[in-house]
Amino acid sequence: MVIIFYRIPSDSPNVRKVAIMLAETGLPCTVQTVPKRDGERAADELLRVSPNGTVPAIVDQETGATLFESGAILYYLATKSGKLLPADLAARGEVMKWLMFEVANMGPAMSELYHYLLSDTADEAVMGRYRRKLAQFCAILDRQLAGREYLCGECSIADIAIFPWSAIIEFMAEISLDDYPNLKVWVDVMNRRRAICGEARQGV
Ligand SMILES: N[C@@H](CCC(=O)N[C@@H](CS)C(=O)NCC(=O)O)C(=O)O
């Protein structure tokens, strides 16, 4: 059984990645909700698994593994289930490259923009910088998706990592996916995947 930690209400794209992955792989799982941070301090039960106090985090009761960081969790669950990560080294390298692109670039830029959107001291120059970065990422993804149904041919953990951000990028970053037609089609393809519908129904 895999325990996934999340906070309520959880519309966090980082948590969605793991919820989708659990639905895709069919691994048995259960949810443990944790309260919001109390000031700077996260709940003790979360800090034991996620020293940075962030969600998502998981415990695999079968192996005793505890993980935080969504990219590491996706890699772990893919390896455990044998799904959504090719065995071939070159193909695996491709998938890991796009997974790292998300965790190092797209996720942080979206998170920063979200922070400034909620902030009283929202600075247009700073937000503009993140919007431009995100538009550049959309262009990169659009080129990668030209002639491909998924980022690396078959659906993989790279698609699962990038989808939850792409699904909200129009709303958050004032970007129109009409300018990135391959990305737009891919978002529709991902939206139609059964695991994502299942994950959405579970309300995670
Ligand atoms: N790089 C981390 C980011 C995790 C993260 O920032 N999680 C957010 C929710 S999306 C969180 O827990 N924020 C609340 C906090 O830091 O207290 C990952 O990919 O898992």
PDB file of C-alpha atoms and ligand atoms in Angstrom:
ATOM      1  CA  MET A   1       0.000   0.000   0.000  1.00  0.00           C
ATOM      2  CA  VAL A   2       1.301   3.457  -0.924  1.00  0.00           C
ATOM      3  CA  ILE A   3       0.307   6.303   1.403  1.00  0.00           C
ATOM      4  CA  ILE A   4       0.131   9.694  -0.321  1.00  0.00           C
ATOM      5  CA  PHE A   5       0.195  12.841   1.822  1.00  0.00           C
ATOM      6  CA  TYR A   6      -1.720  15.904   0.777  1.00  0.00           C
ATOM      7  CA  ARG A   7      -3.349  18.970   2.193  1.00  0.00           C
ATOM      8  CA  ILE A   8      -7.021  19.857   1.816  1.00  0.00           C
ATOM      9  CA  PRO A   9      -8.103  21.586  -0.339  1.00  0.00           C
ATOM     10  CA  SER A  10      -5.612  20.089  -2.757  1.00  0.00           C
ATOM     11  CA  ASP A  11      -5.624  21.414  -6.264  1.00  0.00           C
ATOM     12  CA  SER A  12      -1.816  21.357  -6.197  1.00  0.00           C
ATOM     13  CA  PRO A  13      -0.391  20.348  -9.579  1.00  0.00           C
ATOM     14  CA  ASN A  14       2.524  18.673  -7.793  1.00  0.00           C
ATOM     15  CA  VAL A  15       0.111  16.467  -5.860  1.00  0.00           C
ATOM     16  CA  ARG A  16      -1.997  15.853  -8.987  1.00  0.00           C
ATOM     17  CA  LYS A  17       1.042  14.344 -10.731  1.00  0.00           C
ATOM     18  CA  VAL A  18       1.253  11.640  -8.070  1.00  0.00           C
ATOM     19  CA  ALA A  19      -2.511  11.111  -7.890  1.00  0.00           C
ATOM     20  CA  ILE A  20      -2.599  10.594 -11.664  1.00  0.00           C
ATOM     21  CA  MET A  21       0.401   8.257 -11.503  1.00  0.00           C
ATOM     22  CA  LEU A  22      -1.247   6.119  -8.827  1.00  0.00           C
ATOM     23  CA  ALA A  23      -4.399   5.923 -10.940  1.00  0.00           C
ATOM     24  CA  GLU A  24      -2.365   5.096 -14.085  1.00  0.00           C
ATOM     25  CA  THR A  25      -0.401   2.306 -12.412  1.00  0.00           C
ATOM     26  CA  GLY A  26      -3.280   0.915 -10.344  1.00  0.00           C
ATOM     27  CA  LEU A  27      -0.973   0.579  -7.329  1.00  0.00           C
ATOM     28  CA  PRO A  28      -3.037   0.242  -4.136  1.00  0.00           C
ATOM     29  CA  CYS A  29      -2.940   3.521  -2.263  1.00  0.00           C
ATOM     30  CA  THR A  30      -4.509   5.467   0.525  1.00  0.00           C
ATOM     31  CA  VAL A  31      -4.548   9.170   1.292  1.00  0.00           C
ATOM     32  CA  GLN A  32      -3.298  10.840   4.473  1.00  0.00           C
ATOM     33  CA  THR A  33      -4.349  14.454   4.781  1.00  0.00           C
ATOM     34  CA  VAL A  34      -2.137  16.868   6.688  1.00  0.00           C
ATOM     35  CA  PRO A  35      -3.011  20.327   8.029  1.00  0.00           C
ATOM     36  CA  LYS A  36      -1.657  23.520   6.489  1.00  0.00           C
ATOM     37  CA  ARG A  37       1.615  24.881   7.833  1.00  0.00           C
ATOM     38  CA  ASP A  38       1.303  26.526  11.241  1.00  0.00           C
ATOM     39  CA  GLY A  39       3.399  29.611  10.493  1.00  0.00           C
ATOM     40  CA  GLU A  40       6.692  28.240   9.219  1.00  0.00           C
ATOM     41  CA  ARG A  41       6.193  24.798  10.712  1.00  0.00           C
ATOM     42  CA  ALA A  42       4.709  21.878   8.809  1.00  0.00           C
ATOM     43  CA  ALA A  43       2.920  19.041  10.621  1.00  0.00           C
ATOM     44  CA  ASP A  44       5.218  16.516  12.313  1.00  0.00           C
ATOM     45  CA  GLU A  45       3.772  13.524  10.432  1.00  0.00           C
ATOM     46  CA  LEU A  46       4.630  15.249   7.149  1.00  0.00           C
ATOM     47  CA  LEU A  47       8.098  16.411   8.267  1.00  0.00           C
ATOM     48  CA  ARG A  48       9.028  12.791   9.026  1.00  0.00           C
ATOM     49  CA  VAL A  49       8.545  11.984   5.345  1.00  0.00           C
ATOM     50  CA  SER A  50       9.148  15.349   3.694  1.00  0.00           C
ATOM     51  CA  PRO A  51      11.859  17.359   5.495  1.00  0.00           C
ATOM     52  CA  ASN A  52      10.968  20.448   3.481  1.00  0.00           C
ATOM     53  CA  GLY A  53       7.370  20.146   4.685  1.00  0.00           C
ATOM     54  CA  THR A  54       6.017  20.052   1.138  1.00  0.00           C
ATOM     55  CA  VAL A  55       3.478  17.798  -0.522  1.00  0.00           C
ATOM     56  CA  PRO A  56       3.375  15.466  -2.334  1.00  0.00           C
ATOM     57  CA  ALA A  57       5.160  12.882  -0.231  1.00  0.00           C
ATOM     58  CA  ILE A  58       4.638   9.141  -0.051  1.00  0.00           C
ATOM     59  CA  VAL A  59       5.358   6.136   2.133  1.00  0.00           C
ATOM     60  CA  ASP A  60       5.533   2.716   0.473  1.00  0.00           C
ATOM     61  CA  GLN A  61       4.513   0.315   3.222  1.00  0.00           C
ATOM     62  CA  GLU A  62       5.751  -2.634   1.178  1.00  0.00           C
ATOM     63  CA  THR A  63       9.369  -1.466   0.907  1.00  0.00           C
ATOM     64  CA  GLY A  64       9.544   1.069   3.736  1.00  0.00           C
ATOM     65  CA  ALA A  65      10.619   3.779   1.249  1.00  0.00           C
ATOM     66  CA  THR A  66       9.649   7.368   2.109  1.00  0.00           C
ATOM     67  CA  LEU A  67       9.823   9.939  -0.655  1.00  0.00           C
ATOM     68  CA  PHE A  68       9.248  13.623  -1.239  1.00  0.00           C
ATOM     69  CA  GLU A  69       9.766  15.672  -4.473  1.00  0.00           C
ATOM     70  CA  SER A  70       7.229  14.802  -7.154  1.00  0.00           C
ATOM     71  CA  GLY A  71       9.869  13.904  -9.765  1.00  0.00           C
ATOM     72  CA  ALA A  72      11.496  11.359  -7.455  1.00  0.00           C
ATOM     73  CA  ILE A  73       8.065   9.948  -6.556  1.00  0.00           C
ATOM     74  CA  LEU A  74       7.083   9.542 -10.217  1.00  0.00           C
ATOM     75  CA  TYR A  75      10.379   7.786 -10.967  1.00  0.00           C
ATOM     76  CA  TYR A  76       9.944   5.488  -7.949  1.00  0.00           C
ATOM     77  CA  LEU A  77       6.355   4.546  -8.820  1.00  0.00           C
ATOM     78  CA  ALA A  78       7.270   3.972 -12.475  1.00  0.00           C
ATOM     79  CA  THR A  79      10.112   1.663 -11.450  1.00  0.00           C
ATOM     80  CA  LYS A  80       7.956  -0.158  -8.909  1.00  0.00           C
ATOM     81  CA  SER A  81       5.094  -0.726 -11.351  1.00  0.00           C
ATOM     82  CA  GLY A  82       7.126  -1.181 -14.522  1.00  0.00           C
ATOM     83  CA  LYS A  83       4.857   1.385 -16.207  1.00  0.00           C
ATOM     84  CA  LEU A  84       5.350   4.761 -17.932  1.00  0.00           C
ATOM     85  CA  LEU A  85       9.159   4.552 -18.078  1.00  0.00           C
ATOM     86  CA  PRO A  86      10.857   2.659 -20.909  1.00  0.00           C
ATOM     87  CA  ALA A  87      13.482   0.011 -20.123  1.00  0.00           C
ATOM     88  CA  ASP A  88      15.720   0.999 -23.046  1.00  0.00           C
ATOM     89  CA  LEU A  89      18.485   3.308 -21.768  1.00  0.00           C
ATOM     90  CA  ALA A  90      18.304   5.910 -24.541  1.00  0.00           C
ATOM     91  CA  ALA A  91      14.491   6.058 -24.376  1.00  0.00           C
ATOM     92  CA  ARG A  92      14.652   6.274 -20.578  1.00  0.00           C
ATOM     93  CA  GLY A  93      17.141   9.146 -20.864  1.00  0.00           C
ATOM     94  CA  GLU A  94      14.681  11.007 -23.102  1.00  0.00           C
ATOM     95  CA  VAL A  95      11.900  10.635 -20.541  1.00  0.00           C
ATOM     96  CA  MET A  96      14.136  11.688 -17.648  1.00  0.00           C
ATOM     97  CA  LYS A  97      15.253  14.754 -19.613  1.00  0.00           C
ATOM     98  CA  TRP A  98      11.675  16.031 -19.978  1.00  0.00           C
ATOM     99  CA  LEU A  99      10.822  15.083 -16.398  1.00  0.00           C
ATOM    100  CA  MET A 100      13.782  17.157 -15.184  1.00  0.00           C
ATOM    101  CA  PHE A 101      12.768  19.994 -17.500  1.00  0.00           C
ATOM    102  CA  GLU A 102       9.480  20.158 -15.639  1.00  0.00           C
ATOM    103  CA  VAL A 103      10.817  19.874 -12.082  1.00  0.00           C
ATOM    104  CA  ALA A 104      13.651  22.334 -12.682  1.00  0.00           C
ATOM    105  CA  ASN A 105      11.855  24.898 -14.856  1.00  0.00           C
ATOM    106  CA  MET A 106       8.134  24.758 -15.453  1.00  0.00           C
ATOM    107  CA  GLY A 107       7.037  23.763 -11.937  1.00  0.00           C
ATOM    108  CA  PRO A 108       9.145  26.401 -10.164  1.00  0.00           C
ATOM    109  CA  ALA A 109       8.137  29.161 -12.613  1.00  0.00           C
ATOM    110  CA  MET A 110       4.436  28.331 -12.210  1.00  0.00           C
ATOM    111  CA  SER A 111       4.803  28.158  -8.423  1.00  0.00           C
ATOM    112  CA  GLU A 112       6.561  31.527  -8.295  1.00  0.00           C
ATOM    113  CA  LEU A 113       3.952  33.140 -10.526  1.00  0.00           C
ATOM    114  CA  TYR A 114       1.189  31.713  -8.320  1.00  0.00           C
ATOM    115  CA  HIS A 115       2.920  33.164  -5.262  1.00  0.00           C
ATOM    116  CA  TYR A 116       3.041  36.643  -6.835  1.00  0.00           C
ATOM    117  CA  LEU A 117      -0.542  36.411  -8.085  1.00  0.00           C
ATOM    118  CA  LEU A 118      -1.683  35.890  -4.481  1.00  0.00           C
ATOM    119  CA  SER A 119       0.666  38.473  -3.028  1.00  0.00           C
ATOM    120  CA  ASP A 120      -0.449  41.986  -2.077  1.00  0.00           C
ATOM    121  CA  THR A 121       2.779  43.352  -3.436  1.00  0.00           C
ATOM    122  CA  ALA A 122       2.417  41.687  -6.842  1.00  0.00           C
ATOM    123  CA  ASP A 123       5.064  43.224  -9.042  1.00  0.00           C
ATOM    124  CA  GLU A 124       4.136  43.360 -12.744  1.00  0.00           C
ATOM    125  CA  ALA A 125       7.791  43.268 -13.832  1.00  0.00           C
ATOM    126  CA  VAL A 126       8.454  40.100 -11.851  1.00  0.00           C
ATOM    127  CA  MET A 127       5.239  38.442 -13.023  1.00  0.00           C
ATOM    128  CA  GLY A 128       6.008  39.443 -16.602  1.00  0.00           C
ATOM    129  CA  ARG A 129       9.349  37.674 -16.333  1.00  0.00           C
ATOM    130  CA  TYR A 130       7.664  34.420 -15.264  1.00  0.00           C
ATOM    131  CA  ARG A 131       4.971  34.736 -17.935  1.00  0.00           C
ATOM    132  CA  ARG A 132       7.676  35.156 -20.597  1.00  0.00           C
ATOM    133  CA  LYS A 133       9.581  32.156 -19.262  1.00  0.00           C
ATOM    134  CA  LEU A 134       6.404  30.071 -19.337  1.00  0.00           C
ATOM    135  CA  ALA A 135       5.594  31.181 -22.891  1.00  0.00           C
ATOM    136  CA  GLN A 136       9.101  30.046 -23.860  1.00  0.00           C
ATOM    137  CA  PHE A 137       8.488  26.656 -22.187  1.00  0.00           C
ATOM    138  CA  CYS A 138       5.203  26.324 -24.104  1.00  0.00           C
ATOM    139  CA  ALA A 139       7.068  26.961 -27.359  1.00  0.00           C
ATOM    140  CA  ILE A 140       9.652  24.301 -26.461  1.00  0.00           C
ATOM    141  CA  LEU A 141       6.952  21.759 -25.594  1.00  0.00           C
ATOM    142  CA  ASP A 142       5.007  22.633 -28.739  1.00  0.00           C
ATOM    143  CA  ARG A 143       8.058  21.862 -30.885  1.00  0.00           C
ATOM    144  CA  GLN A 144       8.715  18.608 -29.036  1.00  0.00           C
ATOM    145  CA  LEU A 145       5.105  17.513 -29.570  1.00  0.00           C
ATOM    146  CA  ALA A 146       5.125  18.152 -33.329  1.00  0.00           C
ATOM    147  CA  GLY A 147       4.337  14.783 -34.942  1.00  0.00           C
ATOM    148  CA  ARG A 148       4.123  13.006 -31.562  1.00  0.00           C
ATOM    149  CA  GLU A 149       1.088  12.017 -29.531  1.00  0.00           C
ATOM    150  CA  TYR A 150       3.109  12.107 -26.309  1.00  0.00           C
ATOM    151  CA  LEU A 151       6.315  13.930 -25.389  1.00  0.00           C
ATOM    152  CA  CYS A 152       8.538  10.898 -25.846  1.00  0.00           C
ATOM    153  CA  GLY A 153       6.422   8.766 -28.185  1.00  0.00           C
ATOM    154  CA  GLU A 154       4.657   6.558 -25.637  1.00  0.00           C
ATOM    155  CA  CYS A 155       2.932   8.125 -22.627  1.00  0.00           C
ATOM    156  CA  SER A 156       5.441   8.410 -19.774  1.00  0.00           C
ATOM    157  CA  ILE A 157       6.091  10.058 -16.427  1.00  0.00           C
ATOM    158  CA  ALA A 158       7.265  13.129 -18.370  1.00  0.00           C
ATOM    159  CA  ASP A 159       3.709  13.631 -19.681  1.00  0.00           C
ATOM    160  CA  ILE A 160       2.276  13.021 -16.214  1.00  0.00           C
ATOM    161  CA  ALA A 161       4.618  15.652 -14.715  1.00  0.00           C
ATOM    162  CA  ILE A 162       3.973  18.354 -17.291  1.00  0.00           C
ATOM    163  CA  PHE A 163       0.227  17.884 -17.750  1.00  0.00           C
ATOM    164  CA  PRO A 164      -1.144  19.367 -14.487  1.00  0.00           C
ATOM    165  CA  TRP A 165       0.711  22.649 -15.133  1.00  0.00           C
ATOM    166  CA  SER A 166      -0.208  22.794 -18.806  1.00  0.00           C
ATOM    167  CA  ALA A 167      -3.860  22.237 -17.930  1.00  0.00           C
ATOM    168  CA  ILE A 168      -3.956  25.511 -15.945  1.00  0.00           C
ATOM    169  CA  ILE A 169      -1.384  27.594 -17.790  1.00  0.00           C
ATOM    170  CA  GLU A 170      -3.927  29.624 -19.798  1.00  0.00           C
ATOM    171  CA  PHE A 171      -5.737  30.646 -16.650  1.00  0.00           C
ATOM    172  CA  MET A 172      -2.600  31.308 -14.582  1.00  0.00           C
ATOM    173  CA  ALA A 173      -0.125  32.805 -17.007  1.00  0.00           C
ATOM    174  CA  GLU A 174      -2.417  34.553 -19.512  1.00  0.00           C
ATOM    175  CA  ILE A 175      -1.089  32.315 -22.250  1.00  0.00           C
ATOM    176  CA  SER A 176      -3.360  31.105 -25.054  1.00  0.00           C
ATOM    177  CA  LEU A 177      -2.809  27.497 -26.053  1.00  0.00           C
ATOM    178  CA  ASP A 178      -4.157  28.493 -29.489  1.00  0.00           C
ATOM    179  CA  ASP A 179      -0.625  29.838 -30.049  1.00  0.00           C
ATOM    180  CA  TYR A 180       0.777  26.359 -29.329  1.00  0.00           C
ATOM    181  CA  PRO A 181      -1.446  23.969 -31.313  1.00  0.00           C
ATOM    182  CA  ASN A 182       0.543  20.772 -30.664  1.00  0.00           C
ATOM    183  CA  LEU A 183       0.541  21.484 -26.937  1.00  0.00           C
ATOM    184  CA  LYS A 184      -3.180  22.195 -27.051  1.00  0.00           C
ATOM    185  CA  VAL A 185      -3.938  18.861 -28.750  1.00  0.00           C
ATOM    186  CA  TRP A 186      -1.723  17.033 -26.231  1.00  0.00           C
ATOM    187  CA  VAL A 187      -3.552  18.657 -23.273  1.00  0.00           C
ATOM    188  CA  ASP A 188      -6.810  17.320 -24.789  1.00  0.00           C
ATOM    189  CA  VAL A 189      -5.282  13.850 -25.250  1.00  0.00           C
ATOM    190  CA  MET A 190      -4.080  13.844 -21.635  1.00  0.00           C
ATOM    191  CA  ASN A 191      -7.428  15.142 -20.367  1.00  0.00           C
ATOM    192  CA  ARG A 192      -9.166  12.204 -22.029  1.00  0.00           C
ATOM    193  CA  ARG A 193      -6.938   9.545 -20.444  1.00  0.00           C
ATOM    194  CA  ARG A 194      -8.971   7.367 -18.168  1.00  0.00           C
ATOM    195  CA  ALA A 195      -6.575   7.684 -15.204  1.00  0.00           C
ATOM    196  CA  ILE A 196      -6.953  11.452 -15.242  1.00  0.00           C
ATOM    197  CA  CYS A 197     -10.741  11.163 -15.297  1.00  0.00           C
ATOM    198  CA  GLY A 198     -10.456   8.640 -12.451  1.00  0.00           C
ATOM    199  CA  GLU A 199      -8.127  10.860 -10.493  1.00  0.00           C
ATOM    200  CA  ALA A 200     -10.481  13.803 -10.997  1.00  0.00           C
ATOM    201  CA  ARG A 201     -13.448  11.752  -9.775  1.00  0.00           C
ATOM    202  CA  GLN A 202     -11.562  10.867  -6.603  1.00  0.00           C
ATOM    203  CA  GLY A 203     -11.247  14.609  -6.047  1.00  0.00           C
ATOM    204  CA  VAL A 204      -7.531  14.467  -5.311  1.00  0.00           C
TER     205      VAL A 204
HETATM  206  N1  LIG B   1       9.633  20.584  -5.924  1.00  0.00           N
HETATM  207  C1  LIG B   1       8.569  20.073  -5.121  1.00  0.00           C
HETATM  208  C2  LIG B   1       7.596  21.177  -4.858  1.00  0.00           C
HETATM  209  C3  LIG B   1       6.578  20.788  -3.822  1.00  0.00           C
HETATM  210  C4  LIG B   1       5.760  21.971  -3.386  1.00  0.00           C
HETATM  211  O1  LIG B   1       6.153  23.138  -3.504  1.00  0.00           O
HETATM  212  N2  LIG B   1       4.595  21.674  -2.869  1.00  0.00           N
HETATM  213  C5  LIG B   1       3.702  22.727  -2.461  1.00  0.00           C
HETATM  214  C6  LIG B   1       2.301  22.406  -2.919  1.00  0.00           C
HETATM  215  S1  LIG B   1       2.261  22.490  -4.693  1.00  0.00           S
HETATM  216  C7  LIG B   1       3.661  22.819  -0.972  1.00  0.00           C
HETATM  217  O2  LIG B   1       3.664  21.841  -0.253  1.00  0.00           O
HETATM  218  N3  LIG B   1       3.622  24.071  -0.525  1.00  0.00           N
HETATM  219  C8  LIG B   1       3.310  24.370   0.831  1.00  0.00           C
HETATM  220  C9  LIG B   1       4.459  24.614   1.710  1.00  0.00           C
HETATM  221  O3  LIG B   1       5.593  24.724   1.229  1.00  0.00           O
HETATM  222  O4  LIG B   1       4.145  24.707   2.891  1.00  0.00           O
HETATM  223  C10 LIG B   1       7.882  18.893  -5.846  1.00  0.00           C
HETATM  224  O5  LIG B   1       7.986  18.815  -7.081  1.00  0.00           O
HETATM  225  O6  LIG B   1       7.279  18.042  -5.163  1.00  0.00           O
END
